[in-house]
PDB file of C-alpha atoms in Angstrom:
ATOM      1  CA  ASN G  24      -0.086  -0.427   0.425  1.00 76.00           C
ATOM      2  CA  ALA G  25       1.677   2.969  -1.270  1.00 84.00           C
ATOM      3  CA  GLY G  26      -0.604   5.492  -0.216  1.00 94.00           C
ATOM      4  CA  VAL G  27      -0.658   9.306  -1.581  1.00 96.00           C
ATOM      5  CA  THR G  28       1.881  10.153  -3.704  1.00 97.00           C
ATOM      6  CA  GLN G  29       3.202  12.555  -6.362  1.00 97.00           C
ATOM      7  CA  THR G  30       5.371  12.879  -8.698  1.00 97.00           C
ATOM      8  CA  PRO G  31       7.798  15.123  -9.234  1.00 97.00           C
ATOM      9  CA  LYS G  32       9.033  15.878  -6.164  1.00 95.00           C
ATOM     10  CA  PHE G  33      10.383  19.191  -7.133  1.00 96.00           C
ATOM     11  CA  ARG G  34      10.758  21.815 -10.363  1.00 96.00           C
ATOM     12  CA  VAL G  35      11.492  25.104 -11.642  1.00 97.00           C
ATOM     13  CA  LEU G  36      10.029  26.680 -14.228  1.00 97.00           C
ATOM     14  CA  LYS G  37      10.228  29.413 -16.142  1.00 97.00           C
ATOM     15  CA  THR G  38       7.463  31.995 -16.019  1.00 98.00           C
ATOM     16  CA  GLY G  39       5.342  31.313 -18.988  1.00 97.00           C
ATOM     17  CA  GLN G  40       5.981  27.557 -19.286  1.00 97.00           C
ATOM     18  CA  SER G  41       3.155  24.544 -17.907  1.00 97.00           C
ATOM     19  CA  MET G  42       2.966  21.811 -15.944  1.00 96.00           C
ATOM     20  CA  THR G  43       1.177  18.416 -14.657  1.00 98.00           C
ATOM     21  CA  LEU G  44       0.780  17.505 -11.342  1.00 98.00           C
ATOM     22  CA  LEU G  45       0.233  13.662 -11.147  1.00 98.00           C
ATOM     23  CA  CYS G  46      -1.100  12.787  -7.256  1.00 98.00           C
ATOM     24  CA  ALA G  47      -2.039   8.926  -6.971  1.00 98.00           C
ATOM     25  CA  GLN G  48      -3.945   6.971  -4.309  1.00 97.00           C
ATOM     26  CA  ASP G  49      -4.691   3.276  -3.325  1.00 96.00           C
ATOM     27  CA  MET G  50      -6.841   3.351  -0.944  1.00 94.00           C
ATOM     28  CA  ASN G  51     -10.046   3.393  -2.736  1.00 94.00           C
ATOM     29  CA  HIS G  52     -10.587   6.786  -1.626  1.00 93.00           C
ATOM     30  CA  GLU G  53     -13.920   8.852  -2.771  1.00 92.00           C
ATOM     31  CA  TYR G  54     -13.073  12.490  -2.036  1.00 93.00           C
ATOM     32  CA  MET G  55      -8.860  14.238  -3.700  1.00 96.00           C
ATOM     33  CA  TYR G  56      -8.064  17.790  -2.766  1.00 96.00           C
ATOM     34  CA  TRP G  57      -5.403  19.454  -3.594  1.00 97.00           C
ATOM     35  CA  TYR G  58      -3.411  22.421  -1.326  1.00 97.00           C
ATOM     36  CA  ARG G  59      -0.477  25.048  -1.668  1.00 97.00           C
ATOM     37  CA  GLN G  60       1.159  25.830   1.320  1.00 95.00           C
ATOM     38  CA  ASP G  61       3.323  29.518   1.566  1.00 93.00           C
ATOM     39  CA  PRO G  62       4.943  30.519   4.851  1.00 85.00           C
ATOM     40  CA  GLY G  63       3.079  31.417   7.428  1.00 82.00           C
ATOM     41  CA  MET G  64      -0.297  30.293   5.124  1.00 84.00           C
ATOM     42  CA  GLY G  65      -0.504  27.531   5.990  1.00 88.00           C
ATOM     43  CA  LEU G  66      -2.678  24.546   3.892  1.00 93.00           C
ATOM     44  CA  ARG G  67      -5.058  26.779   1.480  1.00 94.00           C
ATOM     45  CA  LEU G  68      -6.767  24.778  -0.610  1.00 94.00           C
ATOM     46  CA  ILE G  69      -6.959  25.200  -4.885  1.00 97.00           C
ATOM     47  CA  HIS G  70      -9.014  22.311  -5.752  1.00 97.00           C
ATOM     48  CA  TYR G  71     -11.117  19.204  -4.453  1.00 95.00           C
ATOM     49  CA  SER G  72     -12.993  16.355  -6.223  1.00 95.00           C
ATOM     50  CA  VAL G  73     -15.934  14.025  -4.897  1.00 92.00           C
ATOM     51  CA  GLY G  74     -15.321  10.956  -7.331  1.00 93.00           C
ATOM     52  CA  GLU G  75     -14.260  10.003 -10.817  1.00 95.00           C
ATOM     53  CA  GLY G  76     -15.283  13.094 -13.360  1.00 95.00           C
ATOM     54  CA  THR G  77     -15.888  16.133 -10.561  1.00 95.00           C
ATOM     55  CA  THR G  78     -13.596  18.929 -10.369  1.00 96.00           C
ATOM     56  CA  ALA G  79     -15.191  22.006  -7.402  1.00 95.00           C
ATOM     57  CA  LYS G  80     -13.175  25.658  -6.586  1.00 95.00           C
ATOM     58  CA  GLY G  81     -11.907  25.714  -3.694  1.00 93.00           C
ATOM     59  CA  GLU G  82     -10.025  28.879  -1.531  1.00 91.00           C
ATOM     60  CA  VAL G  83      -7.941  29.973  -4.214  1.00 95.00           C
ATOM     61  CA  PRO G  84      -8.462  27.999  -7.652  1.00 97.00           C
ATOM     62  CA  ASP G  85      -7.026  31.024 -10.059  1.00 97.00           C
ATOM     63  CA  GLY G  86      -4.206  29.982 -12.238  1.00 97.00           C
ATOM     64  CA  TYR G  87      -4.442  26.243 -12.052  1.00 98.00           C
ATOM     65  CA  ASN G  88      -7.367  23.244 -13.802  1.00 97.00           C
ATOM     66  CA  VAL G  89      -7.911  20.015 -12.543  1.00 98.00           C
ATOM     67  CA  SER G  90      -9.076  16.479 -13.553  1.00 98.00           C
ATOM     68  CA  ARG G  91      -9.770  13.204 -12.034  1.00 97.00           C
ATOM     69  CA  LEU G  92     -10.515  11.099 -15.327  1.00 96.00           C
ATOM     70  CA  LYS G  93      -9.950   7.697 -13.145  1.00 96.00           C
ATOM     71  CA  LYS G  94     -10.793   7.506  -9.195  1.00 96.00           C
ATOM     72  CA  GLN G  95      -7.326   6.927  -8.207  1.00 97.00           C
ATOM     73  CA  ASN G  96      -5.900   9.775 -10.250  1.00 98.00           C
ATOM     74  CA  PHE G  97      -6.271  13.478  -9.487  1.00 98.00           C
ATOM     75  CA  LEU G  98      -3.711  16.268 -11.708  1.00 98.00           C
ATOM     76  CA  LEU G  99      -2.672  19.459 -11.476  1.00 98.00           C
ATOM     77  CA  GLY G 100      -2.591  21.493 -13.899  1.00 98.00           C
ATOM     78  CA  LEU G 101      -0.980  25.571 -14.279  1.00 97.00           C
ATOM     79  CA  GLU G 102      -1.438  26.290 -17.660  1.00 93.00           C
ATOM     80  CA  SER G 103       0.786  29.732 -17.847  1.00 96.00           C
ATOM     81  CA  ALA G 104       3.049  29.523 -14.695  1.00 97.00           C
ATOM     82  CA  ALA G 105       4.039  32.580 -12.345  1.00 97.00           C
ATOM     83  CA  PRO G 106       6.100  33.119 -10.051  1.00 97.00           C
ATOM     84  CA  SER G 107       3.422  33.412  -7.267  1.00 96.00           C
ATOM     85  CA  GLN G 108       2.375  30.129  -8.166  1.00 97.00           C
ATOM     86  CA  THR G 109       6.265  29.554  -6.006  1.00 97.00           C
ATOM     87  CA  SER G 110       5.223  27.184  -3.450  1.00 97.00           C
ATOM     88  CA  VAL G 111       4.949  23.138  -1.780  1.00 97.00           C
ATOM     89  CA  TYR G 112       1.223  21.155  -2.750  1.00 98.00           C
ATOM     90  CA  PHE G 113       0.513  18.892  -0.907  1.00 97.00           C
ATOM     91  CA  CYS G 114      -2.334  16.868  -2.832  1.00 97.00           C
ATOM     92  CA  ALA G 115      -4.798  14.687   0.041  1.00 95.00           C
ATOM     93  CA  SER G 116      -7.179  11.990  -0.151  1.00 95.00           C
ATOM     94  CA  SER G 117     -10.275  10.955   2.370  1.00 91.00           C
ATOM     95  CA  PRO G 118     -12.944   8.603   2.477  1.00 87.00           C
ATOM     96  CA  ILE G 119     -17.007   9.616   2.606  1.00 76.00           C
ATOM     97  CA  GLY G 120     -17.652   9.655   5.957  1.00 64.00           C
ATOM     98  CA  LEU G 121     -19.487  11.662   8.601  1.00 59.00           C
ATOM     99  CA  ALA G 122     -17.139  14.099   9.945  1.00 56.00           C
ATOM    100  CA  GLY G 123     -14.102  12.611  11.946  1.00 57.00           C
ATOM    101  CA  ALA G 124     -11.503  10.114  12.342  1.00 60.00           C
ATOM    102  CA  GLY G 125     -13.441   9.061   9.489  1.00 56.00           C
ATOM    103  CA  ASN G 126     -12.665  11.664   7.107  1.00 73.00           C
ATOM    104  CA  GLU G 127      -9.266  11.381   8.174  1.00 84.00           C
ATOM    105  CA  GLN G 128      -6.689  12.906   4.758  1.00 90.00           C
ATOM    106  CA  PHE G 129      -3.908  11.623   3.911  1.00 92.00           C
ATOM    107  CA  PHE G 130      -1.387  13.644   2.097  1.00 94.00           C
ATOM    108  CA  GLY G 131       1.462  13.014  -0.100  1.00 95.00           C
ATOM    109  CA  PRO G 132       5.403  14.353   0.291  1.00 95.00           C
ATOM    110  CA  GLY G 133       4.301  17.182  -1.615  1.00 96.00           C
ATOM    111  CA  THR G 134       5.771  19.172  -4.518  1.00 97.00           C
ATOM    112  CA  ARG G 135       8.236  21.492  -4.108  1.00 96.00           C
ATOM    113  CA  LEU G 136       7.312  23.638  -7.478  1.00 97.00           C
ATOM    114  CA  THR G 137       9.702  27.290  -7.925  1.00 97.00           C
ATOM    115  CA  VAL G 138       8.434  29.795 -10.954  1.00 97.00           C
ATOM    116  CA  LEU G 139      11.365  31.598 -11.487  1.00 97.00           C
TER     117      LEU G 139
ATOM    118  CA  GLY K   9     -16.313  33.526   6.558  1.00 47.00           C
ATOM    119  CA  GLU K  10     -14.210  30.696   8.143  1.00 59.00           C
ATOM    120  CA  ASP K  11     -10.851  31.597   9.813  1.00 84.00           C
ATOM    121  CA  VAL K  12      -8.739  29.257  11.908  1.00 91.00           C
ATOM    122  CA  GLU K  13      -5.399  30.949  13.689  1.00 93.00           C
ATOM    123  CA  GLN K  14      -2.465  29.846  15.806  1.00 94.00           C
ATOM    124  CA  SER K  15       0.539  30.994  16.697  1.00 89.00           C
ATOM    125  CA  LEU K  16       3.065  30.533  14.562  1.00 90.00           C
ATOM    126  CA  PHE K  17       6.471  29.532  17.384  1.00 95.00           C
ATOM    127  CA  LEU K  18       6.767  27.837  20.191  1.00 97.00           C
ATOM    128  CA  SER K  19      10.241  26.670  22.206  1.00 97.00           C
ATOM    129  CA  VAL K  20      10.536  24.169  24.689  1.00 97.00           C
ATOM    130  CA  ARG K  21      12.849  21.978  26.807  1.00 97.00           C
ATOM    131  CA  GLU K  22      12.915  18.255  25.944  1.00 97.00           C
ATOM    132  CA  GLY K  23      11.010  16.496  29.079  1.00 97.00           C
ATOM    133  CA  ASP K  24       8.856  19.547  29.472  1.00 97.00           C
ATOM    134  CA  SER K  25       5.192  19.788  28.695  1.00 97.00           C
ATOM    135  CA  SER K  26       4.029  22.000  25.549  1.00 97.00           C
ATOM    136  CA  VAL K  27       0.749  23.811  24.507  1.00 97.00           C
ATOM    137  CA  ILE K  28      -0.260  24.709  21.313  1.00 98.00           C
ATOM    138  CA  ASN K  29      -3.034  26.770  20.808  1.00 97.00           C
ATOM    139  CA  CYS K  30      -5.636  27.530  18.575  1.00 96.00           C
ATOM    140  CA  THR K  31      -8.122  29.626  18.200  1.00 95.00           C
ATOM    141  CA  TYR K  32     -11.284  28.823  15.096  1.00 90.00           C
ATOM    142  CA  THR K  33     -14.647  30.962  13.867  1.00 84.00           C
ATOM    143  CA  ASP K  34     -17.207  28.870  13.229  1.00 78.00           C
ATOM    144  CA  SER K  35     -19.277  28.035  15.677  1.00 73.00           C
ATOM    145  CA  SER K  36     -20.894  24.546  13.550  1.00 75.00           C
ATOM    146  CA  SER K  37     -17.585  22.817  13.298  1.00 70.00           C
ATOM    147  CA  THR K  38     -18.546  19.547  14.704  1.00 73.00           C
ATOM    148  CA  TYR K  39     -15.087  18.469  14.680  1.00 83.00           C
ATOM    149  CA  LEU K  40     -11.635  19.802  15.539  1.00 89.00           C
ATOM    150  CA  TYR K  41      -8.441  18.285  14.035  1.00 92.00           C
ATOM    151  CA  TRP K  42      -4.835  18.163  14.793  1.00 95.00           C
ATOM    152  CA  TYR K  43      -2.490  17.405  11.969  1.00 96.00           C
ATOM    153  CA  LYS K  44       1.631  17.285  12.436  1.00 96.00           C
ATOM    154  CA  GLN K  45       4.069  17.941   9.693  1.00 95.00           C
ATOM    155  CA  GLU K  46       8.003  17.056  10.072  1.00 94.00           C
ATOM    156  CA  PRO K  47      10.418  18.403   7.836  1.00 90.00           C
ATOM    157  CA  GLY K  48      10.052  17.692   4.336  1.00 87.00           C
ATOM    158  CA  ALA K  49       6.898  15.787   4.470  1.00 90.00           C
ATOM    159  CA  GLY K  50       3.173  15.883   4.092  1.00 91.00           C
ATOM    160  CA  LEU K  51       0.801  15.796   7.092  1.00 93.00           C
ATOM    161  CA  GLN K  52      -0.471  13.394   9.733  1.00 93.00           C
ATOM    162  CA  LEU K  53      -3.272  13.442  11.245  1.00 92.00           C
ATOM    163  CA  LEU K  54      -2.552  13.426  15.146  1.00 94.00           C
ATOM    164  CA  THR K  55      -6.449  13.537  17.230  1.00 92.00           C
ATOM    165  CA  TYR K  56      -8.845  15.205  16.659  1.00 90.00           C
ATOM    166  CA  ILE K  57     -12.037  15.966  19.197  1.00 90.00           C
ATOM    167  CA  PHE K  58     -16.176  16.148  18.614  1.00 86.00           C
ATOM    168  CA  SER K  59     -17.990  19.263  20.106  1.00 82.00           C
ATOM    169  CA  ASN K  60     -19.600  17.371  22.709  1.00 83.00           C
ATOM    170  CA  MET K  61     -16.491  16.232  24.161  1.00 87.00           C
ATOM    171  CA  ASP K  62     -13.850  18.719  26.310  1.00 91.00           C
ATOM    172  CA  MET K  63     -10.860  16.378  26.530  1.00 95.00           C
ATOM    173  CA  LYS K  64      -9.503  14.426  25.192  1.00 94.00           C
ATOM    174  CA  GLN K  65      -6.147  12.057  25.789  1.00 95.00           C
ATOM    175  CA  ASP K  66      -4.650  10.221  23.838  1.00 91.00           C
ATOM    176  CA  GLN K  67      -0.969   8.797  25.255  1.00 95.00           C
ATOM    177  CA  ARG K  68       1.318  12.081  25.506  1.00 96.00           C
ATOM    178  CA  LEU K  69      -1.894  13.978  24.013  1.00 97.00           C
ATOM    179  CA  THR K  70      -4.494  15.676  26.012  1.00 97.00           C
ATOM    180  CA  VAL K  71      -6.916  17.874  23.469  1.00 96.00           C
ATOM    181  CA  LEU K  72      -8.927  20.864  25.653  1.00 96.00           C
ATOM    182  CA  LEU K  73     -11.709  22.082  23.952  1.00 95.00           C
ATOM    183  CA  ASN K  74     -13.909  25.433  25.501  1.00 93.00           C
ATOM    184  CA  LYS K  75     -16.457  26.010  22.650  1.00 90.00           C
ATOM    185  CA  LYS K  76     -17.949  29.171  24.115  1.00 90.00           C
ATOM    186  CA  ASP K  77     -14.524  31.103  23.214  1.00 92.00           C
ATOM    187  CA  LYS K  78     -13.635  28.801  20.375  1.00 91.00           C
ATOM    188  CA  HIS K  79     -10.594  27.466  21.522  1.00 94.00           C
ATOM    189  CA  LEU K  80      -8.785  24.178  20.957  1.00 95.00           C
ATOM    190  CA  SER K  81      -5.345  23.583  22.466  1.00 97.00           C
ATOM    191  CA  LEU K  82      -3.141  20.543  22.193  1.00 98.00           C
ATOM    192  CA  ARG K  83      -0.977  19.577  25.066  1.00 98.00           C
ATOM    193  CA  ILE K  84       1.782  17.290  24.474  1.00 98.00           C
ATOM    194  CA  ALA K  85       3.426  15.561  27.544  1.00 98.00           C
ATOM    195  CA  ASP K  86       7.333  14.880  28.473  1.00 97.00           C
ATOM    196  CA  THR K  87       8.679  16.802  24.752  1.00 98.00           C
ATOM    197  CA  GLN K  88      10.361  14.936  22.828  1.00 97.00           C
ATOM    198  CA  THR K  89      12.907  16.218  20.059  1.00 95.00           C
ATOM    199  CA  GLY K  90      11.776  14.480  17.864  1.00 94.00           C
ATOM    200  CA  ASP K  91       8.133  16.243  18.718  1.00 97.00           C
ATOM    201  CA  SER K  92       9.567  19.032  16.728  1.00 97.00           C
ATOM    202  CA  ALA K  93       7.752  19.551  13.697  1.00 97.00           C
ATOM    203  CA  ILE K  94       5.085  22.059  11.962  1.00 96.00           C
ATOM    204  CA  TYR K  95       1.101  21.525  14.080  1.00 97.00           C
ATOM    205  CA  PHE K  96      -1.488  22.531  12.054  1.00 96.00           C
ATOM    206  CA  CYS K  97      -5.726  23.001  13.790  1.00 95.00           C
ATOM    207  CA  ALA K  98      -8.349  22.341  11.361  1.00 92.00           C
ATOM    208  CA  GLU K  99     -11.426  22.622  11.613  1.00 88.00           C
ATOM    209  CA  ILE K 100     -14.777  20.931   8.787  1.00 80.00           C
ATOM    210  CA  PRO K 101     -16.726  23.211   9.030  1.00 71.00           C
ATOM    211  CA  ASN K 102     -20.131  22.877   8.932  1.00 60.00           C
ATOM    212  CA  ALA K 103     -19.479  19.704   9.049  1.00 48.00           C
ATOM    213  CA  GLY K 104     -21.738  16.828   7.509  1.00 48.00           C
ATOM    214  CA  GLY K 105     -22.593  15.099   3.833  1.00 50.00           C
ATOM    215  CA  THR K 106     -22.261  18.706   2.149  1.00 62.00           C
ATOM    216  CA  SER K 107     -18.941  19.636   3.895  1.00 69.00           C
ATOM    217  CA  TYR K 108     -17.727  16.714   1.993  1.00 76.00           C
ATOM    218  CA  GLY K 109     -14.529  16.567   4.084  1.00 77.00           C
ATOM    219  CA  LYS K 110     -12.938  19.634   3.123  1.00 83.00           C
ATOM    220  CA  LEU K 111     -10.413  21.209   5.926  1.00 88.00           C
ATOM    221  CA  THR K 112     -10.003  24.811   7.647  1.00 89.00           C
ATOM    222  CA  PHE K 113      -6.262  25.058   7.909  1.00 92.00           C
ATOM    223  CA  GLY K 114      -4.659  27.650  10.954  1.00 94.00           C
ATOM    224  CA  GLN K 115      -1.012  28.553   9.506  1.00 94.00           C
ATOM    225  CA  GLY K 116       0.690  26.008  11.738  1.00 95.00           C
ATOM    226  CA  THR K 117       3.033  26.347  15.486  1.00 96.00           C
ATOM    227  CA  ILE K 118       6.433  25.522  14.452  1.00 96.00           C
ATOM    228  CA  LEU K 119       7.066  22.833  17.797  1.00 97.00           C
ATOM    229  CA  THR K 120      10.857  23.541  18.758  1.00 97.00           C
ATOM    230  CA  VAL K 121      12.587  20.950  21.680  1.00 97.00           C
ATOM    231  CA  HIS K 122      16.097  21.563  22.663  1.00 95.00           C
ATOM    232  CA  PRO K 123      18.096  19.498  24.095  1.00 91.00           C
TER     233      PRO K 123
END
């Protein structure tokens, strides 16, 4: 059981370049999330998905797109990277359930992205 | 809107107790969580508390909830150097089926434990 994996681990982009971050989970979880972590700001939700084929906006969605074509994968795309998108990106997944332990989110190890 | 606040830094000596504090604004939150992030890693759930409880103990961890003041704390007894990490409190606002498990996180408290 690998849990939640993210690729790549590190990436450096130039302003205007595009890239896709891949998140994969092998726990058959329905819900998946993309967060960004910036110093002193905690984690902020970018987009999330409540099942295969569905996506929804979170708190800071601008400049990002997502897709969930398969239940186990959740992709985060940056079409035209900007320096403000320099951050650490975390993917998480959770099963459906009542709030509480049943809604524990399981996190990947993160992707450190620098946009020059 | 929802807001979760934490102090940014806490420094303690090994063997002492650590107390990390958190305040939140959404009175409808029914579950509150503490997550731990070790250097270079993702977050892991440490513990959680349901809003009809005012205390929960789990080995060295004690969670206190003051729902009237919307204040949550995490006490770590006998703090060890391995406890050095960032600790996040989080809530699920308006918990229930429509929340889809979305968490609102505080800024995180960096705990440094000195030998």
